[in-house]
Structures are given as structure tokens and as C-alpha cells.
């Protein structure tokens, strides 16, 4: 359990030291050229800055991270990272703007940059020999019949496919249309073919299921003693939908994948796998490097 009054959340110097320790645990090196021949600059106006003796470029702990060019203090960034990492159903930009004392616009952009840091691009395939992966899809949005643009049918909702290892990680993707083709592309690129695939009776998985070690289906509403289920995927969607409806309320299709990634990140670093809130935030802080998210500038 992390103390929200810890020095790194309230003091800028402590926050900078915390990020430097996380980013360069052994020795500080230049993010521009990789050189270790660097020195800390002196003077009040250059606090937290380093100078590379090889490429002669200046840099700070923010350089080449999602925090680059941000005017929000580092200690507020760290607090926002901790809050998003530890809130099971997410935290709205309005809540962040009130807690951090920044504008709503800044809080919204900051939270999206943190979600960018949550992207796990180093994970291998899910499942494996003797393991099962649960696959399911869900449809969200356009649910109020009183809405002006309401249209009936799944094709008019946002579609999400989830692949969940009951004892491990999840991989969740927002797709334009959940078809046999897109379902197969997601499955074969994210799941080991040696896994046992568990799905419902959706026709999306009928053909692709033959490419895995076994394909077992569950009939919803059946109370038999079958041991195969899709409960892992359905449980994931339960938390995701409660967060989207209860915390975020509304999300445009262009941003939905980032929200999906946020819930996926917390699921993959959950307490059931031995992660505490602090460990989850520390893992997220490791992911800030090499990622940028910028506003599109108007012409």
C-alpha cells in the first residue's frame, strides 16, 4: 500500500529523484546517444538537467518519455500514475483535475499519456501446452433508446474481443467489426496454438478453433457439470463495463482502445498475480520511456 503523502507525491525534488532511480537504476545515460559520459548540471535554472559529454545534448528524466514537454510538475505526474494504477474501475479526468489542481484539459491529456505508457509491447503469446485461453466478445455504446442517434443491433455498437488466460494475462482489442476473419487474426497472433481454446457457441470461433490443441464451447444458461467455461473473459468484461459506465460514462471510438489498454494493464498486474498498488504503479512508471502522445496541431 502506497502513502499518497509520500515525498515523491508532494515534493518536486523527491519526485525527480524517484523517476531517475526508476529509469536509470544503475547509472544515468543519455537518451539521445546512449552514452554514460554525462554530468549533472548546476544552477537553479538547470535543476534536474544533465549534459551529455559526447553528443552535447541536454536531457532530464522526462526526455523521451510520455512526460516530455509537459509543464505539469513531476510529483503530480507520479500521483496521477499511482491513482490510475490503483483504481480498479479507473479514475475520470474530472476527478484527476480536482485532486491534482490542474485544468480538466490537462488532466484529460495527462491520463491518455499514462494509458499510452500502459501499452505492453513485450508480452509473448498467451497460453501454452496444458493451458487454456478464454475468448469472448462484447458490444458497448449506443445503448440508450432515448438517444438521438440510437440504432438497434450489434453492428451499431463498438466491438471488443478479449483473450484471457485464467491464471495469467489478458489481451484485449477494440475492433471495427468482430468477424470470423478479425477473430482469427487476433487469436493466431496472440495465443499459442498449443493452448486449449474456450469460447461460447459464437460462430466466430468455429473454424479458428480447429487450429488449436482443443476447442471447447460452453452453452450459456446450461447448468450441467461441464468443467470448461469462459468465466475469465466474462469477469474481465464485468469490471471493464462497470468502469466505462460508472467512471467514464462516455467514450468516443477513436479513444476506446486506450481505455481497453488501461483495464488490461491493471488486470495483468492484479493482486491475484502478486502485485500491490505500489508495484503496479512502479511497473507503469517503467513503461513511460520511448513513448509519446502529442496533440495534432491545427494548420
PDB file of C-alpha atoms in Angstrom:
ATOM      1  CA  UNK A   1       0.000   0.000   0.000  1.00  0.00           C
ATOM      2  CA  UNK A   2       1.434   3.368  -1.021  1.00  0.00           C
ATOM      3  CA  UNK A   3       1.176   6.530   1.065  1.00  0.00           C
ATOM      4  CA  UNK A   4      -0.280   9.332  -1.099  1.00  0.00           C
ATOM      5  CA  UNK A   5       1.528  11.800   1.181  1.00  0.00           C
ATOM      6  CA  UNK A   6       4.914  10.209   0.414  1.00  0.00           C
ATOM      7  CA  UNK A   7       7.648  12.705  -0.600  1.00  0.00           C
ATOM      8  CA  UNK A   8       7.564  11.715  -4.286  1.00  0.00           C
ATOM      9  CA  UNK A   9       3.897  12.763  -4.442  1.00  0.00           C
ATOM     10  CA  UNK A  10       4.327  16.105  -2.683  1.00  0.00           C
ATOM     11  CA  UNK A  11       7.905  17.288  -3.300  1.00  0.00           C
ATOM     12  CA  UNK A  12       9.289  18.013  -6.764  1.00  0.00           C
ATOM     13  CA  UNK A  13      12.929  17.194  -5.963  1.00  0.00           C
ATOM     14  CA  UNK A  14      11.947  13.869  -4.391  1.00  0.00           C
ATOM     15  CA  UNK A  15       9.736  13.120  -7.405  1.00  0.00           C
ATOM     16  CA  UNK A  16      12.556  13.792  -9.889  1.00  0.00           C
ATOM     17  CA  UNK A  17      14.906  11.587  -7.855  1.00  0.00           C
ATOM     18  CA  UNK A  18      12.264   8.825  -7.827  1.00  0.00           C
ATOM     19  CA  UNK A  19      11.867   8.893 -11.630  1.00  0.00           C
ATOM     20  CA  UNK A  20      15.652   8.996 -12.156  1.00  0.00           C
ATOM     21  CA  UNK A  21      16.096   5.948  -9.907  1.00  0.00           C
ATOM     22  CA  UNK A  22      13.354   4.081 -11.760  1.00  0.00           C
ATOM     23  CA  UNK A  23      14.654   4.979 -15.206  1.00  0.00           C
ATOM     24  CA  UNK A  24      18.380   4.626 -14.548  1.00  0.00           C
ATOM     25  CA  UNK A  25      18.775   2.143 -11.648  1.00  0.00           C
ATOM     26  CA  UNK A  26      22.483   1.534 -12.364  1.00  0.00           C
ATOM     27  CA  UNK A  27      23.854   4.695 -13.953  1.00  0.00           C
ATOM     28  CA  UNK A  28      22.424   7.694 -15.795  1.00  0.00           C
ATOM     29  CA  UNK A  29      22.935   7.528 -19.556  1.00  0.00           C
ATOM     30  CA  UNK A  30      21.996   9.830 -22.404  1.00  0.00           C
ATOM     31  CA  UNK A  31      18.600   9.017 -24.010  1.00  0.00           C
ATOM     32  CA  UNK A  32      19.810  10.632 -27.254  1.00  0.00           C
ATOM     33  CA  UNK A  33      23.020   8.687 -27.936  1.00  0.00           C
ATOM     34  CA  UNK A  34      23.200   6.144 -25.082  1.00  0.00           C
ATOM     35  CA  UNK A  35      26.474   7.478 -23.695  1.00  0.00           C
ATOM     36  CA  UNK A  36      27.275   7.124 -19.987  1.00  0.00           C
ATOM     37  CA  UNK A  37      29.598  10.128 -20.136  1.00  0.00           C
ATOM     38  CA  UNK A  38      27.099  12.527 -18.612  1.00  0.00           C
ATOM     39  CA  UNK A  39      27.207  15.058 -15.812  1.00  0.00           C
ATOM     40  CA  UNK A  40      24.536  16.750 -13.749  1.00  0.00           C
ATOM     41  CA  UNK A  41      24.228  20.454 -14.500  1.00  0.00           C
ATOM     42  CA  UNK A  42      24.359  23.036 -11.753  1.00  0.00           C
ATOM     43  CA  UNK A  43      22.435  26.211 -11.134  1.00  0.00           C
ATOM     44  CA  UNK A  44      18.887  26.930 -10.071  1.00  0.00           C
ATOM     45  CA  UNK A  45      17.530  27.237 -13.617  1.00  0.00           C
ATOM     46  CA  UNK A  46      19.004  23.889 -14.665  1.00  0.00           C
ATOM     47  CA  UNK A  47      17.773  21.765 -11.768  1.00  0.00           C
ATOM     48  CA  UNK A  48      17.316  18.140 -12.819  1.00  0.00           C
ATOM     49  CA  UNK A  49      19.169  18.596 -16.114  1.00  0.00           C
ATOM     50  CA  UNK A  50      22.078  16.524 -17.409  1.00  0.00           C
ATOM     51  CA  UNK A  51      24.609  17.278 -20.130  1.00  0.00           C
ATOM     52  CA  UNK A  52      25.997  14.528 -22.353  1.00  0.00           C
ATOM     53  CA  UNK A  53      29.739  14.971 -22.906  1.00  0.00           C
ATOM     54  CA  UNK A  54      29.594  13.045 -26.186  1.00  0.00           C
ATOM     55  CA  UNK A  55      26.631  14.402 -28.165  1.00  0.00           C
ATOM     56  CA  UNK A  56      26.498  17.622 -26.083  1.00  0.00           C
ATOM     57  CA  UNK A  57      22.712  17.353 -25.769  1.00  0.00           C
ATOM     58  CA  UNK A  58      20.876  18.260 -22.582  1.00  0.00           C
ATOM     59  CA  UNK A  59      18.221  15.998 -21.072  1.00  0.00           C
ATOM     60  CA  UNK A  60      16.149  15.342 -17.951  1.00  0.00           C
ATOM     61  CA  UNK A  61      14.236  12.388 -16.551  1.00  0.00           C
ATOM     62  CA  UNK A  62      11.296  13.484 -18.752  1.00  0.00           C
ATOM     63  CA  UNK A  63      13.218  13.295 -22.051  1.00  0.00           C
ATOM     64  CA  UNK A  64      11.973  10.589 -24.460  1.00  0.00           C
ATOM     65  CA  UNK A  65       9.038   9.709 -22.188  1.00  0.00           C
ATOM     66  CA  UNK A  66       5.304  10.427 -22.128  1.00  0.00           C
ATOM     67  CA  UNK A  67       6.106  13.337 -19.783  1.00  0.00           C
ATOM     68  CA  UNK A  68       8.283  15.160 -22.315  1.00  0.00           C
ATOM     69  CA  UNK A  69       7.386  18.822 -22.903  1.00  0.00           C
ATOM     70  CA  UNK A  70       4.764  18.708 -20.149  1.00  0.00           C
ATOM     71  CA  UNK A  71       4.524  21.688 -17.803  1.00  0.00           C
ATOM     72  CA  UNK A  72       2.806  19.632 -15.094  1.00  0.00           C
ATOM     73  CA  UNK A  73       5.187  19.023 -12.153  1.00  0.00           C
ATOM     74  CA  UNK A  74       6.696  15.542 -11.915  1.00  0.00           C
ATOM     75  CA  UNK A  75       5.212  14.917  -8.448  1.00  0.00           C
ATOM     76  CA  UNK A  76       1.711  15.420  -9.890  1.00  0.00           C
ATOM     77  CA  UNK A  77       2.534  13.012 -12.693  1.00  0.00           C
ATOM     78  CA  UNK A  78       3.591  10.389 -10.151  1.00  0.00           C
ATOM     79  CA  UNK A  79       0.426  10.852  -8.119  1.00  0.00           C
ATOM     80  CA  UNK A  80      -1.710  10.538 -11.263  1.00  0.00           C
ATOM     81  CA  UNK A  81       0.156   7.345 -12.231  1.00  0.00           C
ATOM     82  CA  UNK A  82      -0.463   5.898  -8.771  1.00  0.00           C
ATOM     83  CA  UNK A  83      -4.164   6.823  -8.825  1.00  0.00           C
ATOM     84  CA  UNK A  84      -4.780   5.310 -12.263  1.00  0.00           C
ATOM     85  CA  UNK A  85      -2.772   2.193 -11.414  1.00  0.00           C
ATOM     86  CA  UNK A  86      -4.595   1.568  -8.130  1.00  0.00           C
ATOM     87  CA  UNK A  87      -8.196   2.434  -9.109  1.00  0.00           C
ATOM     88  CA  UNK A  88      -9.793  -0.839 -10.210  1.00  0.00           C
ATOM     89  CA  UNK A  89     -12.512   0.813 -12.271  1.00  0.00           C
ATOM     90  CA  UNK A  90     -10.455   3.793 -13.408  1.00  0.00           C
ATOM     91  CA  UNK A  91     -10.444   7.461 -12.488  1.00  0.00           C
ATOM     92  CA  UNK A  92     -12.095  10.160 -14.555  1.00  0.00           C
ATOM     93  CA  UNK A  93     -10.249  13.204 -15.870  1.00  0.00           C
ATOM     94  CA  UNK A  94     -12.634  15.411 -13.874  1.00  0.00           C
ATOM     95  CA  UNK A  95     -11.606  13.627 -10.669  1.00  0.00           C
ATOM     96  CA  UNK A  96      -7.920  13.968 -11.552  1.00  0.00           C
ATOM     97  CA  UNK A  97      -8.258  17.659 -12.336  1.00  0.00           C
ATOM     98  CA  UNK A  98      -9.837  18.287  -8.922  1.00  0.00           C
ATOM     99  CA  UNK A  99      -7.311  16.178  -6.995  1.00  0.00           C
ATOM    100  CA  UNK A 100      -4.191  17.425  -8.801  1.00  0.00           C
ATOM    101  CA  UNK A 101      -5.224  21.064  -9.076  1.00  0.00           C
ATOM    102  CA  UNK A 102      -4.768  21.234 -12.833  1.00  0.00           C
ATOM    103  CA  UNK A 103      -7.221  22.074 -15.631  1.00  0.00           C
ATOM    104  CA  UNK A 104      -9.624  19.452 -16.956  1.00  0.00           C
ATOM    105  CA  UNK A 105      -7.989  19.671 -20.394  1.00  0.00           C
ATOM    106  CA  UNK A 106      -4.558  18.955 -18.873  1.00  0.00           C
ATOM    107  CA  UNK A 107      -5.945  16.098 -16.752  1.00  0.00           C
ATOM    108  CA  UNK A 108      -7.605  14.512 -19.800  1.00  0.00           C
ATOM    109  CA  UNK A 109      -4.423  14.668 -21.877  1.00  0.00           C
ATOM    110  CA  UNK A 110      -2.260  13.510 -18.958  1.00  0.00           C
ATOM    111  CA  UNK A 111      -4.466  10.449 -18.361  1.00  0.00           C
ATOM    112  CA  UNK A 112      -4.282   9.474 -22.043  1.00  0.00           C
ATOM    113  CA  UNK A 113      -0.498   9.748 -21.999  1.00  0.00           C
ATOM    114  CA  UNK A 114      -0.415   7.499 -18.946  1.00  0.00           C
ATOM    115  CA  UNK A 115      -2.590   4.989 -20.827  1.00  0.00           C
ATOM    116  CA  UNK A 116      -0.030   5.142 -23.642  1.00  0.00           C
ATOM    117  CA  UNK A 117       2.609   4.097 -21.077  1.00  0.00           C
ATOM    118  CA  UNK A 118       0.412   1.125 -20.114  1.00  0.00           C
ATOM    119  CA  UNK A 119       0.872  -0.497 -23.531  1.00  0.00           C
ATOM    120  CA  UNK A 120       2.746  -3.783 -23.095  1.00  0.00           C
ATOM    121  CA  UNK A 121       4.636  -4.395 -26.321  1.00  0.00           C
ATOM    122  CA  UNK A 122       6.939  -7.055 -24.877  1.00  0.00           C
ATOM    123  CA  UNK A 123       4.408  -9.723 -23.919  1.00  0.00           C
ATOM    124  CA  UNK A 124       4.633 -13.133 -25.592  1.00  0.00           C
ATOM    125  CA  UNK A 125       1.730 -15.329 -26.704  1.00  0.00           C
ATOM    126  CA  UNK A 126      -0.931 -16.272 -24.172  1.00  0.00           C
ATOM    127  CA  UNK A 127      -1.460 -19.840 -23.000  1.00  0.00           C
ATOM    128  CA  UNK A 128       0.741 -22.748 -23.982  1.00  0.00           C
ATOM    129  CA  UNK A 129       0.852 -26.545 -23.579  1.00  0.00           C
ATOM    130  CA  UNK A 130      -1.625 -27.696 -20.938  1.00  0.00           C
ATOM    131  CA  UNK A 131      -3.138 -24.211 -20.568  1.00  0.00           C
ATOM    132  CA  UNK A 132      -6.458 -22.753 -21.631  1.00  0.00           C
ATOM    133  CA  UNK A 133      -7.363 -19.342 -23.032  1.00  0.00           C
ATOM    134  CA  UNK A 134     -10.891 -17.929 -22.801  1.00  0.00           C
ATOM    135  CA  UNK A 135     -12.072 -15.878 -25.781  1.00  0.00           C
ATOM    136  CA  UNK A 136     -15.202 -13.753 -25.889  1.00  0.00           C
ATOM    137  CA  UNK A 137     -16.519 -10.550 -27.429  1.00  0.00           C
ATOM    138  CA  UNK A 138     -18.675  -7.751 -26.105  1.00  0.00           C
ATOM    139  CA  UNK A 139     -20.507  -4.762 -27.514  1.00  0.00           C
ATOM    140  CA  UNK A 140     -20.743  -1.367 -25.829  1.00  0.00           C
ATOM    141  CA  UNK A 141     -22.151   2.070 -26.559  1.00  0.00           C
ATOM    142  CA  UNK A 142     -25.310   3.177 -28.375  1.00  0.00           C
ATOM    143  CA  UNK A 143     -27.446   1.519 -25.697  1.00  0.00           C
ATOM    144  CA  UNK A 144     -29.920   4.253 -24.790  1.00  0.00           C
ATOM    145  CA  UNK A 145     -33.098   4.064 -26.850  1.00  0.00           C
ATOM    146  CA  UNK A 146     -33.765   7.691 -25.962  1.00  0.00           C
ATOM    147  CA  UNK A 147     -30.539   8.855 -27.642  1.00  0.00           C
ATOM    148  CA  UNK A 148     -30.937  10.814 -30.861  1.00  0.00           C
ATOM    149  CA  UNK A 149     -28.647   8.569 -32.890  1.00  0.00           C
ATOM    150  CA  UNK A 150     -29.792   5.249 -31.427  1.00  0.00           C
ATOM    151  CA  UNK A 151     -29.740   2.299 -33.822  1.00  0.00           C
ATOM    152  CA  UNK A 152     -30.560  -1.255 -32.935  1.00  0.00           C
ATOM    153  CA  UNK A 153     -28.122  -4.134 -33.433  1.00  0.00           C
ATOM    154  CA  UNK A 154     -24.538  -5.134 -32.585  1.00  0.00           C
ATOM    155  CA  UNK A 155     -23.222  -3.645 -35.813  1.00  0.00           C
ATOM    156  CA  UNK A 156     -24.031  -0.186 -34.443  1.00  0.00           C
ATOM    157  CA  UNK A 157     -22.061  -0.695 -31.221  1.00  0.00           C
ATOM    158  CA  UNK A 158     -18.334  -0.658 -30.502  1.00  0.00           C
ATOM    159  CA  UNK A 159     -16.966  -4.196 -30.570  1.00  0.00           C
ATOM    160  CA  UNK A 160     -14.247  -5.620 -28.325  1.00  0.00           C
ATOM    161  CA  UNK A 161     -12.583  -9.042 -28.358  1.00  0.00           C
ATOM    162  CA  UNK A 162     -10.918 -10.333 -25.177  1.00  0.00           C
ATOM    163  CA  UNK A 163      -8.464 -13.212 -24.811  1.00  0.00           C
ATOM    164  CA  UNK A 164      -7.886 -14.140 -21.167  1.00  0.00           C
ATOM    165  CA  UNK A 165      -5.615 -16.720 -19.570  1.00  0.00           C
ATOM    166  CA  UNK A 166      -7.493 -17.594 -16.326  1.00  0.00           C
ATOM    167  CA  UNK A 167      -4.227 -17.811 -14.387  1.00  0.00           C
ATOM    168  CA  UNK A 168      -2.296 -15.167 -16.252  1.00  0.00           C
ATOM    169  CA  UNK A 169      -2.592 -12.234 -18.592  1.00  0.00           C
ATOM    170  CA  UNK A 170      -5.232 -10.843 -20.918  1.00  0.00           C
ATOM    171  CA  UNK A 171      -5.039  -9.357 -24.395  1.00  0.00           C
ATOM    172  CA  UNK A 172      -7.990  -7.156 -25.376  1.00  0.00           C
ATOM    173  CA  UNK A 173      -8.581  -5.470 -28.718  1.00  0.00           C
ATOM    174  CA  UNK A 174     -11.125  -2.934 -29.959  1.00  0.00           C
ATOM    175  CA  UNK A 175     -12.141  -3.907 -33.497  1.00  0.00           C
ATOM    176  CA  UNK A 176     -14.238  -2.132 -36.080  1.00  0.00           C
ATOM    177  CA  UNK A 177     -16.201  -5.313 -36.734  1.00  0.00           C
ATOM    178  CA  UNK A 178     -15.986  -8.655 -34.903  1.00  0.00           C
ATOM    179  CA  UNK A 179     -15.994 -11.175 -37.759  1.00  0.00           C
ATOM    180  CA  UNK A 180     -14.519 -14.644 -38.280  1.00  0.00           C
ATOM    181  CA  UNK A 181     -11.582 -13.044 -40.075  1.00  0.00           C
ATOM    182  CA  UNK A 182     -10.753 -10.463 -37.386  1.00  0.00           C
ATOM    183  CA  UNK A 183     -11.281 -13.016 -34.595  1.00  0.00           C
ATOM    184  CA  UNK A 184      -8.841 -15.411 -36.273  1.00  0.00           C
ATOM    185  CA  UNK A 185      -6.229 -12.679 -36.815  1.00  0.00           C
ATOM    186  CA  UNK A 186      -6.385 -11.707 -33.142  1.00  0.00           C
ATOM    187  CA  UNK A 187      -6.273 -15.301 -31.903  1.00  0.00           C
ATOM    188  CA  UNK A 188      -3.420 -16.660 -34.020  1.00  0.00           C
ATOM    189  CA  UNK A 189      -1.241 -13.589 -33.373  1.00  0.00           C
ATOM    190  CA  UNK A 190      -1.783 -13.530 -29.597  1.00  0.00           C
ATOM    191  CA  UNK A 191      -2.385 -17.129 -28.456  1.00  0.00           C
ATOM    192  CA  UNK A 192      -0.122 -20.169 -28.611  1.00  0.00           C
ATOM    193  CA  UNK A 193      -1.568 -22.843 -30.952  1.00  0.00           C
ATOM    194  CA  UNK A 194      -0.754 -25.416 -28.246  1.00  0.00           C
ATOM    195  CA  UNK A 195      -3.408 -23.890 -25.976  1.00  0.00           C
ATOM    196  CA  UNK A 196      -6.917 -25.149 -25.320  1.00  0.00           C
ATOM    197  CA  UNK A 197      -9.403 -22.581 -26.587  1.00  0.00           C
ATOM    198  CA  UNK A 198     -12.585 -21.965 -24.583  1.00  0.00           C
ATOM    199  CA  UNK A 199     -15.385 -19.936 -26.203  1.00  0.00           C
ATOM    200  CA  UNK A 200     -19.154 -19.689 -26.210  1.00  0.00           C
ATOM    201  CA  UNK A 201     -21.138 -21.033 -29.164  1.00  0.00           C
ATOM    202  CA  UNK A 202     -20.491 -17.984 -31.309  1.00  0.00           C
ATOM    203  CA  UNK A 203     -19.782 -18.859 -34.941  1.00  0.00           C
ATOM    204  CA  UNK A 204     -16.793 -16.508 -34.872  1.00  0.00           C
ATOM    205  CA  UNK A 205     -14.636 -19.260 -33.391  1.00  0.00           C
ATOM    206  CA  UNK A 206     -15.949 -22.381 -35.158  1.00  0.00           C
ATOM    207  CA  UNK A 207     -13.223 -22.563 -37.812  1.00  0.00           C
ATOM    208  CA  UNK A 208     -10.285 -20.994 -35.987  1.00  0.00           C
ATOM    209  CA  UNK A 209     -10.866 -23.331 -33.028  1.00  0.00           C
ATOM    210  CA  UNK A 210      -9.625 -26.206 -35.206  1.00  0.00           C
ATOM    211  CA  UNK A 211      -6.167 -24.599 -35.301  1.00  0.00           C
ATOM    212  CA  UNK A 212      -5.627 -25.035 -31.554  1.00  0.00           C
ATOM    213  CA  UNK A 213      -4.869 -28.050 -29.376  1.00  0.00           C
ATOM    214  CA  UNK A 214      -8.571 -28.257 -28.495  1.00  0.00           C
ATOM    215  CA  UNK A 215     -11.654 -26.105 -28.808  1.00  0.00           C
ATOM    216  CA  UNK A 216     -14.330 -26.371 -26.143  1.00  0.00           C
ATOM    217  CA  UNK A 217     -17.551 -24.392 -26.069  1.00  0.00           C
ATOM    218  CA  UNK A 218     -19.880 -23.502 -23.238  1.00  0.00           C
ATOM    219  CA  UNK A 219     -23.630 -23.136 -23.605  1.00  0.00           C
ATOM    220  CA  UNK A 220     -24.852 -20.099 -21.659  1.00  0.00           C
ATOM    221  CA  UNK A 221     -27.686 -20.924 -19.322  1.00  0.00           C
ATOM    222  CA  UNK A 222     -26.765 -24.613 -19.148  1.00  0.00           C
ATOM    223  CA  UNK A 223     -26.425 -25.836 -15.553  1.00  0.00           C
ATOM    224  CA  UNK A 224     -24.587 -29.057 -16.278  1.00  0.00           C
ATOM    225  CA  UNK A 225     -21.328 -30.142 -14.659  1.00  0.00           C
ATOM    226  CA  UNK A 226     -19.064 -29.146 -17.540  1.00  0.00           C
ATOM    227  CA  UNK A 227     -15.628 -28.022 -16.385  1.00  0.00           C
ATOM    228  CA  UNK A 228     -14.896 -25.637 -19.256  1.00  0.00           C
ATOM    229  CA  UNK A 229     -16.141 -22.054 -19.082  1.00  0.00           C
ATOM    230  CA  UNK A 230     -15.493 -18.566 -20.437  1.00  0.00           C
ATOM    231  CA  UNK A 231     -15.759 -17.077 -16.948  1.00  0.00           C
ATOM    232  CA  UNK A 232     -12.313 -15.422 -17.111  1.00  0.00           C
ATOM    233  CA  UNK A 233     -13.299 -13.320 -20.144  1.00  0.00           C
ATOM    234  CA  UNK A 234     -16.759 -12.568 -18.746  1.00  0.00           C
ATOM    235  CA  UNK A 235     -15.270 -11.473 -15.400  1.00  0.00           C
ATOM    236  CA  UNK A 236     -12.898  -9.161 -17.257  1.00  0.00           C
ATOM    237  CA  UNK A 237     -15.789  -7.607 -19.162  1.00  0.00           C
ATOM    238  CA  UNK A 238     -17.716  -7.197 -15.891  1.00  0.00           C
ATOM    239  CA  UNK A 239     -15.039  -4.924 -14.427  1.00  0.00           C
ATOM    240  CA  UNK A 240     -14.455  -3.154 -17.760  1.00  0.00           C
ATOM    241  CA  UNK A 241     -18.124  -2.293 -18.306  1.00  0.00           C
ATOM    242  CA  UNK A 242     -18.610  -1.094 -14.736  1.00  0.00           C
ATOM    243  CA  UNK A 243     -15.658   1.226 -15.208  1.00  0.00           C
ATOM    244  CA  UNK A 244     -16.825   2.528 -18.574  1.00  0.00           C
ATOM    245  CA  UNK A 245     -20.400   3.098 -17.385  1.00  0.00           C
ATOM    246  CA  UNK A 246     -19.756   4.158 -13.797  1.00  0.00           C
ATOM    247  CA  UNK A 247     -16.499   6.135 -14.112  1.00  0.00           C
ATOM    248  CA  UNK A 248     -16.000   7.282 -17.685  1.00  0.00           C
ATOM    249  CA  UNK A 249     -19.668   7.314 -18.822  1.00  0.00           C
ATOM    250  CA  UNK A 250     -18.886   8.078 -22.476  1.00  0.00           C
ATOM    251  CA  UNK A 251     -16.014   7.325 -24.812  1.00  0.00           C
ATOM    252  CA  UNK A 252     -15.518   8.061 -28.495  1.00  0.00           C
ATOM    253  CA  UNK A 253     -14.486   5.149 -30.709  1.00  0.00           C
ATOM    254  CA  UNK A 254     -11.136   6.794 -31.560  1.00  0.00           C
ATOM    255  CA  UNK A 255     -10.048   6.652 -27.902  1.00  0.00           C
ATOM    256  CA  UNK A 256     -11.649   3.347 -26.858  1.00  0.00           C
ATOM    257  CA  UNK A 257      -8.520   1.210 -27.373  1.00  0.00           C
ATOM    258  CA  UNK A 258      -6.633   3.299 -24.810  1.00  0.00           C
ATOM    259  CA  UNK A 259      -9.337   2.693 -22.195  1.00  0.00           C
ATOM    260  CA  UNK A 260      -9.277  -1.010 -23.086  1.00  0.00           C
ATOM    261  CA  UNK A 261      -5.492  -0.966 -22.590  1.00  0.00           C
ATOM    262  CA  UNK A 262      -5.902   0.689 -19.180  1.00  0.00           C
ATOM    263  CA  UNK A 263      -8.142  -2.099 -17.857  1.00  0.00           C
ATOM    264  CA  UNK A 264      -5.937  -4.734 -19.491  1.00  0.00           C
ATOM    265  CA  UNK A 265      -2.857  -3.310 -17.756  1.00  0.00           C
ATOM    266  CA  UNK A 266      -4.463  -3.408 -14.313  1.00  0.00           C
ATOM    267  CA  UNK A 267      -5.722  -6.944 -14.953  1.00  0.00           C
ATOM    268  CA  UNK A 268      -2.265  -8.159 -15.991  1.00  0.00           C
ATOM    269  CA  UNK A 269      -0.752  -6.643 -12.827  1.00  0.00           C
ATOM    270  CA  UNK A 270      -3.537  -7.589 -10.413  1.00  0.00           C
ATOM    271  CA  UNK A 271      -3.230  -8.652  -6.788  1.00  0.00           C
ATOM    272  CA  UNK A 272      -4.051 -12.245  -7.785  1.00  0.00           C
ATOM    273  CA  UNK A 273      -0.674 -12.358  -9.554  1.00  0.00           C
ATOM    274  CA  UNK A 274       1.123 -10.895  -6.538  1.00  0.00           C
ATOM    275  CA  UNK A 275       1.068  -7.197  -7.416  1.00  0.00           C
ATOM    276  CA  UNK A 276       0.345  -4.479  -4.861  1.00  0.00           C
ATOM    277  CA  UNK A 277      -0.791  -0.953  -5.787  1.00  0.00           C
ATOM    278  CA  UNK A 278       2.775   0.297  -5.386  1.00  0.00           C
ATOM    279  CA  UNK A 279       4.216  -2.493  -7.532  1.00  0.00           C
ATOM    280  CA  UNK A 280       1.604  -1.798 -10.202  1.00  0.00           C
ATOM    281  CA  UNK A 281       2.499   1.909 -10.237  1.00  0.00           C
ATOM    282  CA  UNK A 282       6.244   1.108 -10.352  1.00  0.00           C
ATOM    283  CA  UNK A 283       5.655  -1.226 -13.308  1.00  0.00           C
ATOM    284  CA  UNK A 284       3.688   1.504 -15.077  1.00  0.00           C
ATOM    285  CA  UNK A 285       6.454   4.025 -14.417  1.00  0.00           C
ATOM    286  CA  UNK A 286       8.883   1.689 -16.201  1.00  0.00           C
ATOM    287  CA  UNK A 287       6.674   1.906 -19.280  1.00  0.00           C
ATOM    288  CA  UNK A 288       6.876   5.679 -19.768  1.00  0.00           C
ATOM    289  CA  UNK A 289      10.139   5.547 -21.740  1.00  0.00           C
ATOM    290  CA  UNK A 290      10.194   5.640 -25.519  1.00  0.00           C
ATOM    291  CA  UNK A 291       6.519   6.576 -25.864  1.00  0.00           C
ATOM    292  CA  UNK A 292       4.990   9.887 -26.896  1.00  0.00           C
ATOM    293  CA  UNK A 293       1.457  11.123 -27.410  1.00  0.00           C
ATOM    294  CA  UNK A 294       1.041  14.599 -28.835  1.00  0.00           C
ATOM    295  CA  UNK A 295      -1.838  16.822 -29.800  1.00  0.00           C
ATOM    296  CA  UNK A 296      -2.347  17.201 -33.526  1.00  0.00           C
ATOM    297  CA  UNK A 297      -1.519  20.834 -34.204  1.00  0.00           C
ATOM    298  CA  UNK A 298      -4.051  22.747 -36.377  1.00  0.00           C
ATOM    299  CA  UNK A 299      -2.743  24.100 -39.677  1.00  0.00           C
TER     300      UNK A 299
END
